[in-house]
Amino acid sequence: MNIAQFLSLLRSEMEASTGCTDPGSISLAVATATSALGKPPEDIRVWLSPNVYKNAVSVGIPGTFRSGMELAAALGALINEPQKGLAILSEVNDELVSRAQREVEKGHIHIECLHDAPDPLYVKAAVRCAEDTADAVIQYDYSQVVSVHRNGCPVFERDAQTGAQEADPLQNHRVRELYDLILASNPEAFAFLIDYARQNLRAARLDLQDSRFPTGRALRDRLPRHHGDMFDVVNRAQTATMAAGEARMRGLNVTIMAIAGSGNHGITNFVGVLSVAEALGCSRADTARALAISSMITVYIKRYLKRMTAFCGCGVAAATGVAAATAYLLGGDFNVSVQAMQSVIGTIGGMFCDGAKESCAYKISTATATAVQFAYLAVQGCHIPACCGIIGPTIEKTFENMGRLNNPGMVETDRVLVSIVQDNQSVQGGPT
């Protein structure tokens, strides 16, 4: 793989996303179907795979400070701009929210969890007005529309499995090969990653300025005074990722650069590494390379775990990338980065995903803090050794082990998680 191919791969795994990708995907599917229908729908029906349902049911919708899959569907129909992709909710305002809420109150929007969905990431929206109907299906990736029909006739069709295969270009390359490629390349080739990181860090700054969001500020106010030591660096990374995650999960209207299909991965990956680099006073060149290392690791691990997992992908994938990047910024070599990654996976690899919501901010900030701390330990020669528990003899084998644990290992666990989430919704009077 040459640098041009590598950069193309990284860029293909990154996308601007306003709000959580799961309600965003609902809005996008409904907007796509509404656009095909050609007029405002009188009836909207949405079918979701259990994983998407789990992630969409409780998370805040940007610009609304509310949650609700029906609200996301109504906004998609009203906005009706599928060309915006996952940024479709970027211009939500109070007037639009009021209109969407009135649509929800009419009772013509229906959401269903489809337990036998053809893919773990699946959204189907069907809309109707009088005798005309249209539908759109998103599959495999949050913004990948695979089919659109109007009155039963195909408007657009794509082989979803082809897209899945195209999204896995790392299979013939070892982590060391890609790591060395990054270090041998001109760091300015990765400068765009610094821009993405600063964009995501903006969400943290907005959160810290907003009195409605207390958690990030609570951590910030406890920052140590000894700048540059391990606890300072750890706490700065934890505070920034907590604040950005809190802003996004509770519905602040911020656009995040997602990676590997997840905005929270993007927060962990970009904000975590940039916070460390700034706390350490690293050069622009080292910061760019560190972001490339972390991004590469995040994407690489998701090759084994796929888009939808029973594990918290921020803890398993993005935080593992942060550990590798932090080890590099601390002066460690590839082996030290591997040791830091092994320690992260061996410690928090079992963190489960119970859907996107406020608690994600706690998870991603904890995972980031752990990653930074374990990078410091690895530099000092402390790490979980190879072939210990789920840790394999190589980093690739460890990633493979996590993939096996996710599927088939955690399939039944994931079903139980979805069932618990649905039970909670029934108690609260939400959709089931």
Coordinates of C-alpha atoms in Angstrom, one line a residue:
M1 CA 0.0 0.0 0.0
N2 CA 1.4 3.4 -0.9
I3 CA 0.7 6.7 0.8
A4 CA -1.9 7.8 -1.8
Q5 CA -3.9 4.5 -1.2
F6 CA -3.6 4.9 2.5
L7 CA -4.9 8.4 2.5
S8 CA -7.8 7.4 0.3
L9 CA -8.6 4.7 2.8
L10 CA -8.6 7.0 5.7
R11 CA -10.7 9.6 4.0
S12 CA -13.2 7.0 3.0
E13 CA -13.7 6.1 6.6
M14 CA -14.4 9.7 7.8
E15 CA -17.6 11.7 7.4
A16 CA -19.2 14.8 8.9
S17 CA -22.1 13.9 11.2
T18 CA -24.4 16.2 13.0
G19 CA -25.7 14.4 16.1
C20 CA -25.6 10.7 16.7
T21 CA -25.3 8.7 13.5
D22 CA -28.2 6.4 14.3
P23 CA -31.1 9.0 14.5
G24 CA -29.2 10.7 11.6
S25 CA -29.5 7.6 9.6
I26 CA -33.2 7.4 10.3
S27 CA -33.6 11.0 9.2
L28 CA -31.6 10.3 6.1
A29 CA -33.6 7.2 5.2
V30 CA -36.9 9.0 5.6
A31 CA -35.7 12.0 3.6
T32 CA -34.5 9.7 0.8
A33 CA -37.9 8.1 0.7
T34 CA -39.7 11.4 0.9
S35 CA -37.6 12.8 -1.9
A36 CA -38.6 9.8 -4.1
L37 CA -42.2 10.2 -3.1
G38 CA -42.1 13.8 -4.3
K39 CA -44.6 15.3 -1.8
P40 CA -45.0 15.4 2.0
P41 CA -45.9 12.0 3.4
E42 CA -49.1 11.2 5.3
D43 CA -47.7 8.1 6.8
I44 CA -44.1 7.2 7.8
R45 CA -43.0 3.7 8.8
V46 CA -39.4 2.8 9.8
W47 CA -37.9 -0.6 10.5
L48 CA -34.6 -0.8 12.3
S49 CA -32.1 -3.6 13.0
P50 CA -31.8 -4.2 16.8
N51 CA -28.4 -2.5 16.9
V52 CA -29.6 0.7 15.3
Y53 CA -32.7 0.7 17.5
K54 CA -30.5 0.3 20.6
N55 CA -28.4 3.3 19.5
A56 CA -31.2 5.5 18.4
V57 CA -33.8 5.1 21.1
S58 CA -32.4 7.3 23.9
V59 CA -29.8 9.6 22.3
G60 CA -30.3 13.4 22.0
I61 CA -31.2 14.8 18.6
P62 CA -29.1 17.8 17.6
G63 CA -30.8 21.2 18.1
T64 CA -33.7 19.7 20.0
F65 CA -32.4 18.6 23.4
R66 CA -34.9 15.8 23.0
S67 CA -34.7 12.1 22.1
G68 CA -37.1 10.1 20.0
M69 CA -36.9 8.1 16.9
E70 CA -40.3 9.4 15.7
L71 CA -38.9 12.9 16.0
A72 CA -35.9 12.0 13.9
A73 CA -38.1 10.5 11.3
A74 CA -40.4 13.6 11.2
L75 CA -37.4 15.9 10.9
G76 CA -36.1 13.8 8.0
A77 CA -39.4 14.2 6.1
L78 CA -39.6 17.9 6.8
I79 CA -35.9 18.7 5.9
N80 CA -36.1 16.4 2.8
E81 CA -32.5 17.0 1.8
P82 CA -30.9 13.5 1.5
Q83 CA -27.9 15.0 -0.3
K84 CA -26.7 16.2 3.1
G85 CA -26.0 12.7 4.2
L86 CA -25.4 12.3 7.9
A87 CA -25.2 16.1 8.2
I88 CA -28.9 16.3 7.4
L89 CA -29.7 17.6 10.9
S90 CA -27.1 20.3 10.9
E91 CA -29.6 23.2 10.5
V92 CA -32.4 22.1 12.9
N93 CA -34.0 25.1 14.6
D94 CA -36.9 25.7 17.0
E95 CA -39.4 26.3 14.3
L96 CA -38.5 23.0 12.6
V97 CA -38.6 21.1 15.9
S98 CA -42.1 22.5 16.6
R99 CA -43.3 21.3 13.2
A100 CA -41.8 17.9 13.6
Q101 CA -43.3 17.5 17.1
R102 CA -46.7 18.3 15.6
E103 CA -46.2 15.5 13.0
V104 CA -45.2 13.1 15.8
E105 CA -48.4 14.0 17.7
K106 CA -50.5 13.1 14.7
G107 CA -49.6 9.5 15.3
H108 CA -48.8 8.6 11.8
I109 CA -45.1 7.8 12.4
H110 CA -44.4 4.2 13.4
I111 CA -41.0 2.7 14.4
E112 CA -40.4 -1.0 14.6
C113 CA -37.4 -3.1 15.8
L114 CA -36.8 -5.7 13.1
H115 CA -35.2 -8.7 14.9
D116 CA -34.6 -10.6 11.6
A117 CA -33.0 -7.7 9.8
P118 CA -30.7 -8.7 6.9
D119 CA -27.8 -6.8 8.4
P120 CA -26.8 -5.5 11.9
L121 CA -26.9 -2.0 10.4
Y122 CA -30.3 -1.7 8.7
V123 CA -32.8 1.1 8.3
K124 CA -35.8 0.9 6.0
A125 CA -38.2 3.9 5.7
A126 CA -41.5 3.6 3.9
V127 CA -43.7 6.7 3.2
R128 CA -47.1 7.1 1.7
C129 CA -49.3 10.0 0.4
A130 CA -52.7 9.0 -0.9
E131 CA -52.1 6.2 -3.3
D132 CA -48.4 6.8 -3.8
T133 CA -45.7 5.1 -1.9
A134 CA -41.9 5.2 -1.7
D135 CA -39.3 3.5 0.4
A136 CA -35.5 3.7 1.0
V137 CA -33.1 1.2 2.6
I138 CA -29.8 2.0 4.3
Q139 CA -27.6 -1.0 4.9
Y140 CA -24.1 -1.8 6.1
D141 CA -23.0 1.8 6.7
Y142 CA -25.0 4.7 8.2
S143 CA -25.2 6.8 5.0
Q144 CA -25.1 3.9 2.4
V145 CA -28.5 3.9 0.6
V146 CA -28.8 0.6 -1.1
S147 CA -32.2 0.8 -2.6
V148 CA -35.0 3.4 -3.4
H149 CA -38.4 2.5 -4.8
R150 CA -41.4 4.5 -5.8
N151 CA -44.8 2.8 -6.2
G152 CA -42.9 -0.5 -6.2
C153 CA -40.6 0.4 -9.1
P154 CA -36.9 0.7 -8.5
V155 CA -35.4 4.2 -8.5
F156 CA -32.0 3.2 -7.3
E157 CA -30.4 -0.1 -6.3
R158 CA -27.0 -1.1 -5.1
D159 CA -25.5 -4.3 -3.8
A160 CA -25.0 -3.8 -0.1
Q161 CA -22.6 -6.7 0.1
T162 CA -20.4 -5.1 -2.5
G163 CA -20.1 -2.0 -0.4
A164 CA -19.2 -4.2 2.6
Q165 CA -16.3 -5.8 0.7
E166 CA -15.1 -2.4 -0.6
A167 CA -14.9 -1.1 3.0
D168 CA -12.3 -3.7 4.1
P169 CA -9.1 -2.8 2.2
L170 CA -6.7 -3.5 5.1
Q171 CA -6.9 -7.3 5.1
N172 CA -3.6 -7.8 3.3
H173 CA -1.5 -5.5 5.5
R174 CA -0.1 -5.9 8.9
V175 CA -0.3 -3.1 11.5
R176 CA 3.6 -2.7 11.5
E177 CA 3.6 -2.1 7.7
L178 CA 1.0 0.7 8.0
Y179 CA 2.7 2.2 11.1
D180 CA 6.0 2.3 9.3
L181 CA 4.3 3.9 6.2
I182 CA 3.0 6.7 8.4
L183 CA 6.4 7.4 9.9
A184 CA 8.1 7.3 6.5
S185 CA 5.6 9.8 5.0
N186 CA 5.6 13.6 4.9
P187 CA 3.5 14.5 8.0
E188 CA 1.8 17.3 6.0
A189 CA 0.0 14.5 4.2
F190 CA -2.0 14.0 7.5
A191 CA -2.5 17.7 8.2
F192 CA -6.2 17.3 7.4
L193 CA -6.6 15.1 10.5
I194 CA -5.5 18.0 12.7
D195 CA -8.3 20.1 11.1
Y196 CA -10.8 17.3 11.9
A197 CA -9.5 17.0 15.4
R198 CA -10.0 20.7 16.0
Q199 CA -13.5 20.5 14.6
N200 CA -14.4 17.8 17.1
L201 CA -12.6 19.7 19.9
R202 CA -15.0 22.6 19.2
A203 CA -17.8 20.4 20.6
A204 CA -16.0 20.1 23.8
R205 CA -15.4 23.8 24.1
L206 CA -19.1 24.5 23.4
D207 CA -20.1 22.0 26.1
L208 CA -17.8 23.6 28.6
Q209 CA -19.3 27.0 27.9
D210 CA -22.9 25.8 28.3
S211 CA -24.4 25.7 31.8
R212 CA -26.8 23.0 30.8
F213 CA -23.9 20.5 30.5
P214 CA -22.2 20.1 33.9
T215 CA -20.1 17.0 33.6
G216 CA -17.3 18.2 31.4
R217 CA -17.0 21.3 33.6
A218 CA -16.9 19.2 36.7
L219 CA -13.9 17.3 35.4
R220 CA -12.2 20.5 34.1
D221 CA -12.5 22.2 37.4
R222 CA -10.6 19.2 39.0
L223 CA -7.6 19.4 36.6
P224 CA -4.2 19.2 38.4
R225 CA -1.9 22.1 38.6
H226 CA 1.3 20.3 37.6
H227 CA 1.2 20.7 33.9
G228 CA 2.8 18.1 31.7
D229 CA 2.8 15.1 34.2
M230 CA 0.9 12.0 33.5
F231 CA -2.2 12.9 35.5
D232 CA -2.4 16.3 33.8
V233 CA -2.3 14.7 30.4
V234 CA -4.8 12.0 31.3
N235 CA -7.3 14.4 32.9
R236 CA -7.1 16.9 30.0
A237 CA -7.9 14.1 27.5
Q238 CA -10.6 12.7 29.7
T239 CA -12.2 16.2 30.2
A240 CA -12.2 17.0 26.5
T241 CA -13.7 13.7 25.4
M242 CA -16.3 13.8 28.2
A243 CA -17.3 17.3 27.2
A244 CA -17.5 16.6 23.5
G245 CA -19.4 13.3 24.1
E246 CA -21.8 15.0 26.5
A247 CA -22.5 17.7 24.0
R248 CA -23.2 15.3 21.2
M249 CA -25.2 12.7 23.2
R250 CA -27.5 15.3 24.8
G251 CA -28.3 17.1 21.5
L252 CA -26.2 20.1 21.2
N253 CA -26.1 21.1 17.5
V254 CA -22.5 20.3 16.7
T255 CA -21.0 18.6 13.6
I256 CA -18.5 15.9 14.4
M257 CA -16.0 14.2 12.1
A258 CA -17.0 10.5 12.4
I259 CA -14.6 7.7 11.8
A260 CA -15.4 4.0 11.0
G261 CA -19.1 5.0 11.0
S262 CA -19.2 6.5 14.5
G263 CA -19.1 10.1 15.7
N264 CA -18.2 8.9 19.2
H265 CA -15.3 7.0 17.7
G266 CA -14.4 10.3 16.1
I267 CA -14.5 12.1 19.4
T268 CA -12.3 9.5 21.1
N269 CA -9.9 9.2 18.2
F270 CA -9.5 12.9 17.3
V271 CA -10.1 14.7 20.5
G272 CA -8.2 12.2 22.6
V273 CA -5.0 12.4 20.6
L274 CA -5.2 16.2 20.0
S275 CA -5.6 16.7 23.8
V276 CA -2.6 14.6 24.5
A277 CA -0.5 16.4 21.9
E278 CA -1.5 19.8 23.1
A279 CA -0.8 18.9 26.8
L280 CA 2.6 17.6 25.8
G281 CA 3.4 20.5 23.6
C282 CA 4.0 18.3 20.6
S283 CA 5.0 19.6 17.2
R284 CA 2.6 19.8 14.3
A285 CA 4.4 17.0 12.5
D286 CA 4.2 14.6 15.5
T287 CA 0.6 15.5 16.1
A288 CA -0.3 14.7 12.5
R289 CA 1.5 11.4 12.6
A290 CA -0.1 10.5 15.9
L291 CA -3.6 11.2 14.5
A292 CA -2.8 9.0 11.5
I293 CA -1.6 6.2 13.8
S294 CA -4.7 6.4 15.9
S295 CA -7.1 6.6 12.9
M296 CA -5.4 3.7 11.2
I297 CA -5.7 1.5 14.3
T298 CA -9.4 2.5 14.8
V299 CA -10.2 1.6 11.2
Y300 CA -8.1 -1.6 11.4
I301 CA -9.8 -2.9 14.5
K302 CA -13.3 -2.2 13.0
R303 CA -12.3 -4.5 10.2
Y304 CA -12.7 -7.3 12.7
L305 CA -15.6 -5.9 14.7
K306 CA -17.6 -4.4 11.8
R307 CA -19.8 -1.4 12.1
M308 CA -22.3 -2.7 14.7
T309 CA -20.9 -4.5 17.8
A310 CA -22.0 -5.7 21.2
F311 CA -18.9 -4.0 22.5
C312 CA -18.3 -0.3 23.0
G313 CA -16.4 0.5 19.9
C314 CA -14.9 3.5 21.5
G315 CA -13.3 1.4 24.2
V316 CA -12.2 -1.5 21.9
A317 CA -11.2 0.4 18.8
A318 CA -10.8 4.2 19.1
A319 CA -9.3 4.1 22.6
T320 CA -6.8 1.4 21.4
G321 CA -5.8 3.8 18.7
V322 CA -5.3 6.6 21.2
A323 CA -3.1 4.3 23.3
A324 CA -0.9 3.6 20.2
A325 CA -0.7 7.3 19.3
T326 CA 0.1 8.4 22.8
A327 CA 2.9 5.9 23.1
Y328 CA 4.3 7.4 19.9
L329 CA 4.0 11.0 21.3
L330 CA 5.8 9.9 24.4
G331 CA 8.8 8.6 22.4
G332 CA 7.9 4.9 22.3
D333 CA 8.6 2.7 19.3
F334 CA 6.1 0.4 17.5
N335 CA 6.6 -2.4 20.1
V336 CA 5.7 0.1 22.9
S337 CA 2.6 1.1 21.0
V338 CA 1.6 -2.6 20.7
Q339 CA 2.1 -3.1 24.4
A340 CA -0.1 -0.1 25.2
M341 CA -2.8 -1.4 22.8
Q342 CA -2.7 -4.9 24.3
S343 CA -3.2 -3.4 27.8
V344 CA -6.2 -1.4 26.7
I345 CA -7.9 -4.4 25.0
G346 CA -7.0 -6.7 27.9
T347 CA -8.5 -4.4 30.4
I348 CA -11.6 -2.7 29.0
G349 CA -12.2 -4.9 25.9
G350 CA -15.4 -6.3 27.5
M351 CA -17.1 -2.9 27.9
F352 CA -20.5 -3.6 26.3
C353 CA -22.6 -1.2 24.2
D354 CA -26.1 -0.6 25.6
G355 CA -27.0 2.1 23.0
A356 CA -26.1 5.7 22.3
K357 CA -27.1 8.0 25.1
E358 CA -25.7 10.3 27.8
S359 CA -23.7 7.5 29.4
C360 CA -21.6 7.2 26.3
A361 CA -19.7 10.4 27.4
Y362 CA -18.7 8.6 30.6
K363 CA -17.6 5.5 28.6
I364 CA -15.5 7.3 25.9
S365 CA -13.8 9.6 28.5
T366 CA -13.0 6.6 30.7
A367 CA -11.7 4.7 27.8
T368 CA -9.6 7.6 26.6
A369 CA -8.1 8.2 30.1
T370 CA -7.3 4.5 30.4
A371 CA -5.6 4.5 27.0
V372 CA -3.4 7.5 27.8
Q373 CA -2.4 6.1 31.2
F374 CA -1.6 2.7 29.7
A375 CA 0.6 4.4 27.1
Y376 CA 2.6 5.9 29.9
L377 CA 2.9 2.5 31.6
A378 CA 4.0 0.9 28.4
V379 CA 6.8 3.4 27.9
Q380 CA 7.9 2.5 31.4
G381 CA 7.9 -1.2 30.5
C382 CA 4.6 -2.1 32.2
H383 CA 2.0 -3.9 30.1
I384 CA -0.2 -7.0 29.8
P385 CA 2.0 -9.7 28.2
A386 CA 1.2 -11.6 25.0
C387 CA -1.0 -14.7 25.2
C388 CA -2.5 -13.5 28.5
G389 CA -6.3 -14.0 28.5
I390 CA -7.7 -12.7 25.2
I391 CA -4.4 -11.1 24.2
G392 CA -2.9 -12.9 21.3
P393 CA 0.8 -13.5 20.3
T394 CA 0.5 -10.6 17.8
I395 CA -1.6 -7.4 17.8
E396 CA -3.4 -8.7 14.7
K397 CA -4.4 -11.9 16.6
T398 CA -5.7 -9.8 19.5
F399 CA -7.9 -7.9 17.1
E400 CA -9.1 -11.2 15.6
N401 CA -9.9 -12.5 19.1
M402 CA -12.0 -9.5 19.7
G403 CA -13.8 -10.1 16.4
R404 CA -14.6 -13.7 17.5
L405 CA -15.8 -12.5 20.9
N406 CA -18.1 -10.0 19.2
N407 CA -19.6 -12.5 16.7
P408 CA -20.4 -15.3 17.6
G409 CA -19.4 -14.8 21.2
M410 CA -21.6 -11.8 22.1
V411 CA -24.6 -12.4 19.8
E412 CA -26.9 -13.6 22.6
T413 CA -25.6 -10.9 25.0
D414 CA -26.5 -8.3 22.4
R415 CA -30.0 -9.7 22.1
V416 CA -30.4 -9.4 25.9
L417 CA -29.1 -5.9 25.8
V418 CA -31.6 -4.9 23.2
S419 CA -34.4 -6.6 25.2
I420 CA -33.4 -4.6 28.3
V421 CA -33.4 -1.4 26.4
Q422 CA -36.9 -2.2 25.0
D423 CA -38.1 -3.0 28.5
N424 CA -36.9 0.3 29.7
Q425 CA -38.7 2.1 26.9
S426 CA -42.0 0.3 27.7
V427 CA -41.7 1.4 31.3
Q428 CA -41.2 5.0 30.1
G429 CA -44.0 4.8 27.6
G430 CA -41.7 4.9 24.6
P431 CA -41.8 2.8 21.4
T432 CA -41.2 -1.0 21.6

